[in-house]
């Protein structure tokens, strides 16, 4: 999922879903679809066009499309950028739920605070190379900025007087 | 046609139709757009009916053919150079994310954006020309001639655009980097060939070819 979701400007939420179903020959029952739409809080936005949706809703719609397509691996580029705190929390919970259901979820992001709340494992990249792999279970229970400290120790910058 | 392709094609064509209807309905709510649309329609009818009648009494100068070929060449180069970067000839981002990623997506997209748009151009242009010919008291069947030419142009433009998308997907980085330069060099050679003086000993061809003249109604010859 790119930072700004790729949606057809003239198609409503439900039309996007129906198009994806046709393109991918999806034959799953509508009850399942309604459950997913309700879970993502888009039940009252089925006829809304993309420009009428908030950034968080657009990302949720993209997630629904990927789920409807039967995807098992999800790649996100900066998923929390431009979201208000409520949308951030909702999306975080959905991503966590996806991972807990056995799907692969890979987030590419700079916001370490959000990452610390959601990730199982963090890979630090510098110049495209993995320089550190962090198991987040080991840092659980530590300070809120533990990941930030680890990251800064890896990249070697940002000393801060406390 | 496999079921998956026809299924996807119906879905994507329906989606584009809905988007077009929506954008047109929004356009028709805009007074300025309505005035512009009416002016353009009047200008179009004037060109087809009045100027078309005037042309009937003149012989088409040979330089017209050169101008048309020159414009056509420029058009193709512009299409080739803009097909991959921020232009209407580029595939829609949503098409790339969703349509192309579906099982028969590339075929469905090629059929919709290539073949079906050409068919629509054929129908639209043939009908408009047939109406104009009828208004001038001529046989409307010759409207198909302009329909075929517009559809061919549309097919060629779409073909170039989609081929470049394909090249962008499969060609190595070096080929993609060199491609614009190759296109520009080819364009310079082609345009140079069109505009250069005839080789000594050869006569410049008349723009009006006998085979082309035979395909026109008798009143145009």
XYZ file of C-alpha atoms in Angstrom:
383
model
C 0.000 0.000 0.000
C 1.609 3.260 -1.102
C 1.611 6.346 1.125
C -1.201 7.891 -0.940
C -3.646 5.107 -1.843
C -4.210 4.487 -5.558
C -7.961 4.679 -6.057
C -10.098 5.486 -9.094
C -11.283 9.091 -8.568
C -14.731 8.472 -10.064
C -15.597 5.192 -8.345
C -17.385 4.845 -5.032
C -16.280 2.564 -2.203
C -18.623 -0.277 -3.167
C -17.788 0.123 -6.870
C -14.098 -0.270 -6.081
C -14.854 -3.484 -4.214
C -17.093 -4.857 -6.985
C -14.480 -4.041 -9.629
C -11.792 -5.872 -7.670
C -14.088 -8.850 -7.284
C -14.711 -8.975 -11.026
C -11.053 -8.570 -11.933
C -10.020 -11.326 -9.536
C -13.061 -13.595 -9.960
C -13.837 -13.394 -6.238
C -16.813 -15.527 -5.299
C -16.867 -15.130 -1.549
C -20.226 -14.484 0.066
C -21.502 -10.943 0.525
C -21.975 -11.560 4.260
C -18.216 -11.805 4.592
C -17.832 -8.531 2.695
C -20.368 -6.754 4.879
C -18.556 -8.006 7.976
C -15.254 -6.633 6.705
C -16.802 -3.283 5.703
C -18.492 -2.943 9.086
C -15.277 -3.877 10.894
C -13.416 -1.147 9.037
C -16.141 1.407 9.776
C -17.019 2.118 6.148
C -20.597 0.795 6.207
C -22.089 4.289 5.905
C -19.595 5.355 3.224
C -20.349 2.761 0.563
C -21.464 5.353 -1.998
C -18.762 7.892 -1.170
C -16.178 8.831 -3.800
C -12.477 8.836 -2.850
C -12.333 12.636 -2.520
C -15.109 12.405 0.077
C -13.085 10.015 2.247
C -10.482 10.933 4.828
C -6.906 9.708 4.431
C -7.505 7.005 7.036
C -10.675 5.809 5.279
C -8.833 5.626 1.959
C -6.196 3.432 3.569
C -8.893 1.248 5.089
C -10.536 0.908 1.679
C -7.209 -0.127 0.181
C -6.880 -2.715 2.931
C -10.380 -4.038 2.210
C -9.510 -4.301 -1.503
C -6.340 -6.230 -0.724
C -8.211 -8.506 1.683
C -10.989 -9.084 -0.825
C -8.385 -10.009 -3.396
C -7.149 -12.694 -1.046
C -3.763 -11.164 -0.241
C -1.780 -12.792 2.553
C 1.224 -10.491 2.521
C 0.783 -6.755 3.047
C 3.457 -4.134 2.406
C 2.845 -0.614 3.702
C 4.787 2.533 2.971
C 4.417 5.061 5.813
C 0.861 3.885 6.698
C 0.360 6.394 9.539
C 1.428 9.548 7.696
C -1.243 12.250 7.673
C -3.635 10.362 9.977
C -5.251 11.897 13.041
C -4.801 10.066 16.374
C -8.137 8.252 16.112
C -7.456 6.995 12.573
C -3.906 6.090 13.578
C -5.155 3.948 16.418
C -7.836 2.278 14.298
C -5.372 1.460 11.547
C -2.811 0.207 14.049
C -5.361 -2.163 15.541
C -6.319 -3.434 12.078
C -2.703 -4.043 11.132
C -2.145 -5.876 14.398
C -5.250 -7.950 13.747
C -4.002 -8.830 10.251
C -0.713 -10.040 11.687
C -2.448 -11.984 14.455
C -4.602 -13.726 11.826
C -1.426 -15.144 10.308
C -0.852 -12.652 7.497
C 2.554 -11.186 6.760
C 2.657 -7.434 7.449
C 5.697 -5.379 6.522
C 5.758 -1.681 7.354
C 8.279 0.747 5.949
C 8.264 3.836 8.152
C 10.247 6.429 10.023
C 7.919 6.957 12.994
C 9.604 4.920 15.703
C 6.920 5.614 18.301
C 4.171 3.930 16.271
C 6.541 1.176 15.259
C 7.328 0.366 18.875
C 3.608 -0.028 19.593
C 2.908 -2.438 16.762
C 6.004 -4.248 15.463
C 7.184 -7.740 16.406
C 10.519 -7.221 14.759
C 12.298 -4.113 13.514
C 15.004 -3.975 10.870
C 17.155 -0.834 10.750
C 18.325 0.001 7.247
C 21.080 2.396 6.293
C 21.784 2.909 2.607
C 19.503 -0.013 1.786
C 21.368 -2.471 3.987
C 20.098 -4.101 7.153
C 22.393 -2.954 9.942
C 20.396 -4.147 12.942
C 17.569 -6.568 13.631
C 15.617 -5.936 16.829
C 13.200 -8.371 18.425
C 10.604 -6.124 19.995
C 9.724 -8.691 22.671
C 13.150 -7.995 24.158
C 12.390 -4.293 24.472
C 8.867 -4.695 25.843
C 8.462 -3.115 29.223
C 11.277 -0.696 28.565
C 10.904 3.048 28.188
C 8.709 4.487 25.402
C 11.751 5.727 23.541
C 13.760 2.483 23.850
C 13.532 1.850 20.093
C 14.625 5.409 19.400
C 17.684 4.930 21.645
C 18.598 1.695 19.902
C 18.136 3.265 16.492
C 20.237 6.300 17.353
C 22.975 4.091 18.759
C 22.991 2.223 15.435
C 23.064 5.286 13.189
C 25.342 7.110 15.593
C 23.657 10.465 16.065
C 21.172 12.613 17.974
C 22.697 12.732 21.476
C 20.265 14.394 23.862
C 20.864 15.760 27.340
C 18.411 14.394 29.842
C -12.081 -15.192 -24.934
C -11.345 -16.812 -21.555
C -13.946 -16.245 -18.865
C -11.509 -14.407 -16.587
C -10.652 -11.919 -19.353
C -14.271 -11.280 -20.340
C -15.284 -11.023 -16.678
C -12.509 -8.532 -15.952
C -13.118 -6.611 -19.159
C -16.809 -6.174 -18.389
C -15.931 -5.002 -14.868
C -13.250 -2.524 -15.945
C -15.247 -1.214 -18.920
C -18.262 -0.732 -16.636
C -16.095 1.086 -14.105
C -14.704 3.433 -16.765
C -18.200 4.036 -18.138
C -19.461 4.983 -14.673
C -16.477 7.295 -14.149
C -17.084 8.940 -17.544
C -20.793 9.439 -16.848
C -19.958 10.928 -13.443
C -17.387 13.355 -14.828
C -19.772 14.374 -17.638
C -22.631 14.941 -15.224
C -20.339 17.129 -13.105
C -19.303 19.001 -16.256
C -22.907 19.652 -17.195
C -23.508 21.364 -13.851
C -20.816 23.934 -14.607
C -22.218 26.930 -16.580
C -18.817 27.924 -17.990
C -18.180 24.360 -19.135
C -21.643 24.294 -20.756
C -20.930 27.498 -22.719
C -17.530 26.155 -23.815
C -19.070 22.825 -24.802
C -21.785 24.522 -26.886
C -19.197 26.775 -28.582
C -16.986 23.799 -29.400
C -19.935 21.813 -30.755
C -20.951 24.758 -32.990
C -17.355 25.173 -34.181
C -17.155 21.458 -34.916
C -20.368 21.453 -36.959
C -19.217 24.615 -38.792
C -15.888 23.021 -39.728
C -17.535 19.802 -40.875
C -20.430 21.310 -42.812
C -19.316 24.732 -44.085
C -15.582 24.275 -44.503
C -16.086 20.720 -45.758
C -18.261 22.091 -48.559
C -15.659 24.727 -49.426
C -12.916 22.125 -49.662
C -14.951 20.222 -52.215
C -14.292 22.881 -54.856
C -10.561 23.150 -54.193
C -7.831 20.714 -54.964
C -5.986 19.774 -51.794
C -2.472 21.218 -52.008
C 0.388 18.730 -51.672
C 1.866 20.682 -48.752
C -1.153 19.695 -46.661
C 0.012 16.119 -46.738
C 3.421 17.209 -45.504
C 1.908 19.290 -42.716
C -0.301 16.361 -41.686
C 2.672 13.961 -41.724
C 4.775 16.457 -39.759
C 2.040 16.929 -37.127
C 1.499 13.177 -36.969
C 5.220 12.576 -36.408
C 5.392 15.243 -33.696
C 2.307 13.747 -32.053
C 3.849 10.288 -31.918
C 7.070 11.637 -30.429
C 5.136 13.574 -27.781
C 3.180 10.404 -26.974
C 6.362 8.374 -26.766
C 8.120 10.848 -24.500
C 5.191 11.548 -22.187
C 3.670 8.085 -21.915
C 5.477 7.256 -18.707
C 5.576 10.546 -16.864
C 2.553 12.493 -15.647
C 0.432 12.656 -18.786
C -3.096 11.570 -19.709
C -1.482 8.868 -21.869
C -0.063 7.254 -18.796
C -2.033 4.407 -17.317
C -4.103 5.377 -14.299
C -2.265 4.690 -11.021
C -5.232 2.650 -9.792
C -5.030 0.585 -12.988
C -1.409 -0.191 -12.206
C -2.194 -1.083 -8.590
C -5.365 -3.099 -9.108
C -6.217 -3.913 -12.728
C -2.719 -4.901 -13.844
C -2.185 -6.986 -10.701
C -5.229 -9.168 -11.370
C -4.754 -12.584 -13.028
C -5.581 -11.399 -16.569
C -4.944 -7.708 -15.862
C -2.438 -6.974 -18.651
C -4.734 -8.493 -21.303
C -7.815 -6.770 -19.894
C -6.010 -3.390 -19.808
C -4.647 -3.781 -23.344
C -8.092 -4.715 -24.657
C -9.834 -1.856 -22.871
C -7.319 0.945 -23.408
C -6.198 -0.221 -26.847
C -8.913 -1.983 -28.791
C -12.070 -0.692 -27.116
C -11.028 2.974 -27.207
C -10.327 2.577 -30.942
C -13.765 1.027 -31.470
C -15.365 3.922 -29.594
C -13.399 6.390 -31.730
C -14.562 4.559 -34.869
C -18.207 4.706 -33.831
C -18.073 8.308 -32.578
C -16.155 9.759 -35.493
C -18.104 7.799 -38.123
C -21.399 8.994 -36.656
C -20.291 12.640 -36.495
C -19.007 12.578 -40.074
C -22.101 10.760 -41.298
C -24.311 13.452 -39.733
C -22.220 16.195 -41.336
C -22.376 14.477 -44.740
C -26.138 14.048 -44.456
C -26.493 17.754 -43.623
C -24.579 18.501 -46.830
C -26.827 16.188 -48.817
C -24.149 13.572 -49.440
C -23.973 9.854 -48.850
C -23.408 9.334 -45.100
C -21.646 6.011 -45.702
C -18.402 7.925 -46.382
C -18.393 8.926 -42.726
C -16.765 5.570 -42.113
C -13.621 6.854 -43.884
C -13.003 9.497 -41.211
C -14.053 7.005 -38.522
C -11.416 4.530 -39.656
C -8.730 7.214 -39.827
C -9.486 8.552 -36.324
C -9.679 4.995 -34.940
C -6.327 4.146 -36.566
C -4.770 7.249 -35.054
C -6.221 6.360 -31.645
C -4.988 2.777 -31.963
C -1.515 3.932 -32.923
C -1.286 6.434 -30.044
C -2.555 3.887 -27.524
C -0.280 1.240 -29.006
C 2.780 3.455 -28.589
C 1.723 4.412 -25.055
C 1.042 0.832 -23.910
C 4.190 -0.509 -25.600
C 6.241 2.037 -23.707
C 4.604 0.974 -20.462
C 5.570 -2.592 -21.295
C 9.122 -1.552 -22.115
C 9.209 0.316 -18.815
C 8.244 -2.903 -17.022
C 10.497 -5.415 -18.751
C 13.436 -3.495 -20.235
C 16.674 -3.080 -18.284
C 17.459 0.314 -16.805
C 20.058 1.145 -19.456
C 17.552 0.543 -22.294
C 14.991 2.732 -20.545
C 17.545 5.507 -20.130
C 18.621 5.318 -23.767
C 15.113 5.033 -25.200
C 14.270 8.792 -25.198
C 17.498 9.567 -27.045
C 16.792 6.836 -29.620
C 13.271 8.202 -30.093
C 14.521 11.758 -30.532
C 17.177 10.605 -33.038
C 14.533 8.621 -34.955
C 12.226 11.639 -34.902
C 14.943 13.921 -36.270
C 15.660 11.440 -39.068
C 11.980 10.976 -39.943
C 11.175 14.677 -39.877
C 14.347 15.419 -41.809
C 13.230 12.911 -44.428
C 9.809 14.533 -44.730
C 10.992 18.095 -45.057
C 14.198 17.675 -47.118
C 14.450 18.647 -50.773
C 14.009 15.786 -53.252
C 17.156 13.961 -54.345
C 18.455 15.254 -57.714
C 16.910 13.247 -60.522
C 13.785 12.452 -58.491
C 10.517 14.330 -58.572
C 8.774 15.220 -55.303
C 5.686 13.044 -54.937
C 2.359 14.769 -55.210
C 0.548 14.732 -51.890
C -2.614 13.469 -53.487
C -2.073 9.772 -54.224
C -4.227 8.075 -56.874
C -5.099 5.211 -54.503
C -6.167 7.685 -51.850
C -8.242 9.631 -54.341
C -10.083 6.448 -55.367
C -11.242 5.923 -51.799
C -12.855 9.394 -51.676
C -16.356 10.217 -52.902
C -16.437 11.335 -56.553
C -17.322 14.897 -55.544
C -13.952 15.281 -53.780
C -11.795 14.252 -56.768
